[in-house]
Short mmCIF file of C-alpha atoms and ligand atoms in Angstrom, two decimals:
data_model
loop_
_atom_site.label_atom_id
_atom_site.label_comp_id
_atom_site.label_asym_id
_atom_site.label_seq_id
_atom_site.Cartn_x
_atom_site.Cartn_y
_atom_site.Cartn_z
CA UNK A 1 0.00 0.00 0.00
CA UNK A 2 1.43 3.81 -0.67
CA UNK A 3 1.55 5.32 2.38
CA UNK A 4 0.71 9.11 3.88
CA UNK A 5 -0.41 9.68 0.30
CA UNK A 6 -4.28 9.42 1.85
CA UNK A 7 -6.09 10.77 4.10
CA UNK A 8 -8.03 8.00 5.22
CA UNK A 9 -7.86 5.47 8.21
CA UNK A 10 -5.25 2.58 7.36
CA UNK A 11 -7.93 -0.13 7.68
CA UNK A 12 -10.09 1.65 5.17
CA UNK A 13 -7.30 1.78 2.77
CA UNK A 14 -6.67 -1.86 2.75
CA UNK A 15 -10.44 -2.46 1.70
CA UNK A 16 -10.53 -0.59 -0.58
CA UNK A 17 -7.38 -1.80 -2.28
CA UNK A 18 -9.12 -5.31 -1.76
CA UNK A 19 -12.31 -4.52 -3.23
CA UNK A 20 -10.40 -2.95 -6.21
CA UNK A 21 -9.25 -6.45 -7.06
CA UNK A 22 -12.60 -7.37 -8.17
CA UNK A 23 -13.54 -7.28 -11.52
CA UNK A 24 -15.79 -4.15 -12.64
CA UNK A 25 -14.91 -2.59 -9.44
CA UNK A 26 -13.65 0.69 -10.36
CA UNK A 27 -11.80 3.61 -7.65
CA UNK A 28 -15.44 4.91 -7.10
CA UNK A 29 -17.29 1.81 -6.82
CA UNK A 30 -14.70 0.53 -4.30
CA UNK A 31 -15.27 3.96 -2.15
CA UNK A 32 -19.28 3.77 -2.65
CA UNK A 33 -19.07 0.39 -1.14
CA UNK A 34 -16.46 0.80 1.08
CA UNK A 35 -18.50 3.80 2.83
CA UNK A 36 -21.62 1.40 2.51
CA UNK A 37 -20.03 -1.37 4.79
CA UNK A 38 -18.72 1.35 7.40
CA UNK A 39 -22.42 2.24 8.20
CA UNK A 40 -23.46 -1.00 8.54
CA UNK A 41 -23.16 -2.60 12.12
CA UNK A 42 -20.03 -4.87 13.14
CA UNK A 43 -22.98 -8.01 12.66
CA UNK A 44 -23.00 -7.21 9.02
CA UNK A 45 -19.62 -7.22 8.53
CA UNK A 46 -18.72 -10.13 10.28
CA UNK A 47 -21.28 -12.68 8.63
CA UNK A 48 -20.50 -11.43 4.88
CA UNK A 49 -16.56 -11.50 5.77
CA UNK A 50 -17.44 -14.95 7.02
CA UNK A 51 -19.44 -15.65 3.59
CA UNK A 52 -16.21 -14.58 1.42
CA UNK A 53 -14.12 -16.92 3.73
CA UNK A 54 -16.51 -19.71 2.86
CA UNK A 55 -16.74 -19.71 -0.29
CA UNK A 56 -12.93 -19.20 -0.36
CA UNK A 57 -12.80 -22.45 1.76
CA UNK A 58 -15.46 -24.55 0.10
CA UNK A 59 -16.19 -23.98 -3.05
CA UNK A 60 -14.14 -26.03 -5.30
CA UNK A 61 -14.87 -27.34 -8.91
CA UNK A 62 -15.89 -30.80 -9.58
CA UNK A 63 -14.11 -33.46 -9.98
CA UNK A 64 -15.77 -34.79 -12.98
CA UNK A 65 -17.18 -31.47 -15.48
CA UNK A 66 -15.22 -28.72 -13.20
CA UNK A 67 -18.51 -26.69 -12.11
CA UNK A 68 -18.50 -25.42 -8.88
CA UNK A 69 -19.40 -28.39 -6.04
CA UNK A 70 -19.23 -28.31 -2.37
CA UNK A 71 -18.56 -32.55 -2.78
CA UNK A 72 -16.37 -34.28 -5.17
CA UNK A 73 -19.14 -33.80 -7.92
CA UNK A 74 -21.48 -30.80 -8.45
CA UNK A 75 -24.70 -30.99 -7.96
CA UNK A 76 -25.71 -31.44 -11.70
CA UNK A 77 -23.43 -34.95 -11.93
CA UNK A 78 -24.88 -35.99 -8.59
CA UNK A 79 -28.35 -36.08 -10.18
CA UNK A 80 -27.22 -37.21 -13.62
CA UNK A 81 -26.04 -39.95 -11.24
CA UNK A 82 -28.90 -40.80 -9.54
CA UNK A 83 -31.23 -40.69 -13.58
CA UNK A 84 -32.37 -37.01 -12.70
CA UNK A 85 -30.19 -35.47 -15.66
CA UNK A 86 -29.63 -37.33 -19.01
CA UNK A 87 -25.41 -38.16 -18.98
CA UNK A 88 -25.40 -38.89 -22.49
CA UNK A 89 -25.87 -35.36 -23.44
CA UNK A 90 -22.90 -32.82 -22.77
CA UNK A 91 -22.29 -29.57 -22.98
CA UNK A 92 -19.32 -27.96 -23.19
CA UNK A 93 -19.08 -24.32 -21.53
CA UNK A 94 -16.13 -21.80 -21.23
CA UNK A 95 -16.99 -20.82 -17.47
CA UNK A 96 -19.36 -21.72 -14.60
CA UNK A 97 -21.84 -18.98 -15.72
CA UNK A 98 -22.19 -20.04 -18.77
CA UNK A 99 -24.06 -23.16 -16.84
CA UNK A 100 -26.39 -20.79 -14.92
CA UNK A 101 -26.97 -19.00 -18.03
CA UNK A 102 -27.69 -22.20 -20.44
CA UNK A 103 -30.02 -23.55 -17.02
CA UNK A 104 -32.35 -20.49 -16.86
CA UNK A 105 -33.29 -21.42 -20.05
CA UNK A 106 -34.82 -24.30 -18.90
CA UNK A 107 -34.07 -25.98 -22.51
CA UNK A 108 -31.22 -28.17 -21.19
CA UNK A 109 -31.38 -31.58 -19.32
CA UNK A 110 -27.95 -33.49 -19.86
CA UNK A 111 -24.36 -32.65 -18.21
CA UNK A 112 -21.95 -30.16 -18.45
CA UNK A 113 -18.25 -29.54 -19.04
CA UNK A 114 -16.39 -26.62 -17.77
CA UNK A 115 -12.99 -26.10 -20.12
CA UNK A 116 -12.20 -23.28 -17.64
CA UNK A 117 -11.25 -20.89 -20.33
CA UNK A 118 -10.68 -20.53 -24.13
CA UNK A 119 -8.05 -21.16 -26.43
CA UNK A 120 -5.94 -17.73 -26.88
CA UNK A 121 -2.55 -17.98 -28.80
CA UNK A 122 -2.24 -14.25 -28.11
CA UNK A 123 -2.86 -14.53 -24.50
CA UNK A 124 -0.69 -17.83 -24.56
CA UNK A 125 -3.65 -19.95 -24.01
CA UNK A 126 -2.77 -23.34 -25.04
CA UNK A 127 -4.78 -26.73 -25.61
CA UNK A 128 -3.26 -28.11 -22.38
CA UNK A 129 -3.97 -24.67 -20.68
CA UNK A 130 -7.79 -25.29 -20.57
CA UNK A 131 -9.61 -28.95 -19.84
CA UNK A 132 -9.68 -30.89 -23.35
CA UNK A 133 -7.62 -33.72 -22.13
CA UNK A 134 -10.52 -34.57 -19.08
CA UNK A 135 -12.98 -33.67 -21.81
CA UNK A 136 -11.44 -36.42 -24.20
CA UNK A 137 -11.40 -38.62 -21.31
CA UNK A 138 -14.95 -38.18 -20.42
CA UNK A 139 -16.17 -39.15 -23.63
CA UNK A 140 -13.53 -41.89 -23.48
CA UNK A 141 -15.00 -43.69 -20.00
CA UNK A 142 -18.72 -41.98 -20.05
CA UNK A 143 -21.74 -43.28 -22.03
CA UNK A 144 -21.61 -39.86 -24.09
CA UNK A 145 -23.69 -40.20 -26.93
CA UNK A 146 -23.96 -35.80 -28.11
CA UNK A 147 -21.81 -33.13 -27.59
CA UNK A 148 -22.86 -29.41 -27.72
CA UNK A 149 -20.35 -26.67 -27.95
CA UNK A 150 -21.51 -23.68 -26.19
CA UNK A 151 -18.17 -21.61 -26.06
CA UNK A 152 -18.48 -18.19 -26.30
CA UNK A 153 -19.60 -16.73 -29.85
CA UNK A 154 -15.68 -14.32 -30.22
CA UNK A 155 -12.81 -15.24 -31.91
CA UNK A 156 -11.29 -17.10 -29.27
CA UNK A 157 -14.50 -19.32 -28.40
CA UNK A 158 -15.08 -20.11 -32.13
CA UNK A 159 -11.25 -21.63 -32.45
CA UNK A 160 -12.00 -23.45 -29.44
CA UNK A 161 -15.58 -24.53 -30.95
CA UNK A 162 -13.77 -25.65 -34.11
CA UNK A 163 -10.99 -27.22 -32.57
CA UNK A 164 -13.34 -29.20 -30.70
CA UNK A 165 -15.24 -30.30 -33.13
CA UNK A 166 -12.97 -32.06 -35.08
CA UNK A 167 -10.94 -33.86 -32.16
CA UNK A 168 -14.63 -34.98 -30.89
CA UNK A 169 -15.77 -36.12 -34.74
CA UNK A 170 -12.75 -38.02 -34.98
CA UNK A 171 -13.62 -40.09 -31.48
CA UNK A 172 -17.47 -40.76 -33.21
CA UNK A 173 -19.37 -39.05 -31.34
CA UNK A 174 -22.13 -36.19 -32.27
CA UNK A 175 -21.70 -32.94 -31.58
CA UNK A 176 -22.81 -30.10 -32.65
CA UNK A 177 -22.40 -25.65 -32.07
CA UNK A 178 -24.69 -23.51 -30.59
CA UNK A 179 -26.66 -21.63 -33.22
CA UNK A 180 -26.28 -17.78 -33.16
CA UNK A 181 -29.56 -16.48 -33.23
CA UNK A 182 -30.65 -13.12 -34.00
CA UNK A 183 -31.30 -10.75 -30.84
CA UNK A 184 -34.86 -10.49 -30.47
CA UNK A 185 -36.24 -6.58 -31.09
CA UNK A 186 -33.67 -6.19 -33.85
CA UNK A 187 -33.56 -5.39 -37.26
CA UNK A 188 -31.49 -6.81 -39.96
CA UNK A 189 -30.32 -4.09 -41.56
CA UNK A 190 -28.83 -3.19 -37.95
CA UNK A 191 -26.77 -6.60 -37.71
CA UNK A 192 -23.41 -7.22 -38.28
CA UNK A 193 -22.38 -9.33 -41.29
CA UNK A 194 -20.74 -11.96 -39.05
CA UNK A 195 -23.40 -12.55 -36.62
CA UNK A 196 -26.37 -12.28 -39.96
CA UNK A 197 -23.63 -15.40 -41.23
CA UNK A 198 -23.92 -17.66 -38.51
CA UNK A 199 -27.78 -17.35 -38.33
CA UNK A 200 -28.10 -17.93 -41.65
CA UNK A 201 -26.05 -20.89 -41.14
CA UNK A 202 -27.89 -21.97 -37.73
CA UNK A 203 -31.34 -22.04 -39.82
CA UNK A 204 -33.67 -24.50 -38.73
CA UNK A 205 -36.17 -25.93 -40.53
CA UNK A 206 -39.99 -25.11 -40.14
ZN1 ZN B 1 -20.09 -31.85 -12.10
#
């Protein structure tokens, strides 16, 4: 921390230095909260500090997709386990999110499988660097019959897609990409060539 530089209490210098660690968390967000938590009571502050610690504690990723699990599996493999999901269908996310955001659709009742980033020459982001090998493995050992690539639709999540694809072709089984849709309220004329292309090649039938 630079010191005498501020004019504020040690203690509230060290927050706000932590909370500036977290993404989106900008110098003014960090002081808006940081002032928020002082006038709450000691209570407050002591049950979400213990919160942070358990998550920090608990939380770890699962042993068999890599979402987040309290257990050695997540919940989602737990009930795939027990005939709740259906294990033959996976798909394959970037990030834990993208799980919550592919189960509010409510459109999705197989497994999952978290590659824990994307592939990124630039950023040195290598096949081994994200989780292809457990992926290969899982269709290896599990009774995988479909695979659906939902990586991210950017540059770096369409390499991965492709790369995918063909390693995943080769072992036999299905799989198949996302399809980018159009946002809804839009209007052609007001969409980008690349994202008109991949709807156009997403059609479905009627
Ligand atoms: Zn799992």
């Amino acid at each position: 921390l630079p010191e005498g530089i501020s004019k504020l209490p040690i203690a509230l210098e060290q927050l706000l230095f932590e909370l500036q660690k977290l993404p989106t968390i900008g110098q003014k967000s960090a002081q808006r909260l940081a002032f928020h938590l002082l006038q709450r009571r000691e209570k407050d502050a002591r049950s979400l500090s213990a919160a942070l610690i358990r998550v920090a504690e608990e939380i770890r990723s699962c042993k068999r997709c890599f979402y987040l699990a309290e257990d050695t599996l997540c919940p989602i493999c737990k009930d795939a386990e027990i005939g709740r999901r259906d294990a033959t269908s996976l798909c394959v996310v970037e990030q834990p999110l993208d799980v919550l955001a592919i189960e509010r659709t409510g459109a999705f009742r197989g497994v999952y499988h978290i590659l824990e980033g994307a592939l990124s020459p630039l950023k040195g982001i290598n096949t081994e660097d994200i989780r292809i090998a457990e992926l290969l493995r899982r269709l290896g050992e599990e009774a995988i019959s479909e695979v659906i690539l939902a990586t991210n639709p950017n540059v770096e999540g369409e390499a991965t897609g492709m790369y995918l694809a063909r390693l995943i072709q080769k072992q036999g089984t299905k799989v198949s990409r996302l399809a980018y849709g159009l946002p809804m309220g839009t209007h052609l004329e007001y969409t980008d060539a690349v994202t008109l292309a991949r709807a156009l090649s997403g059609r479905s039938s009627l």
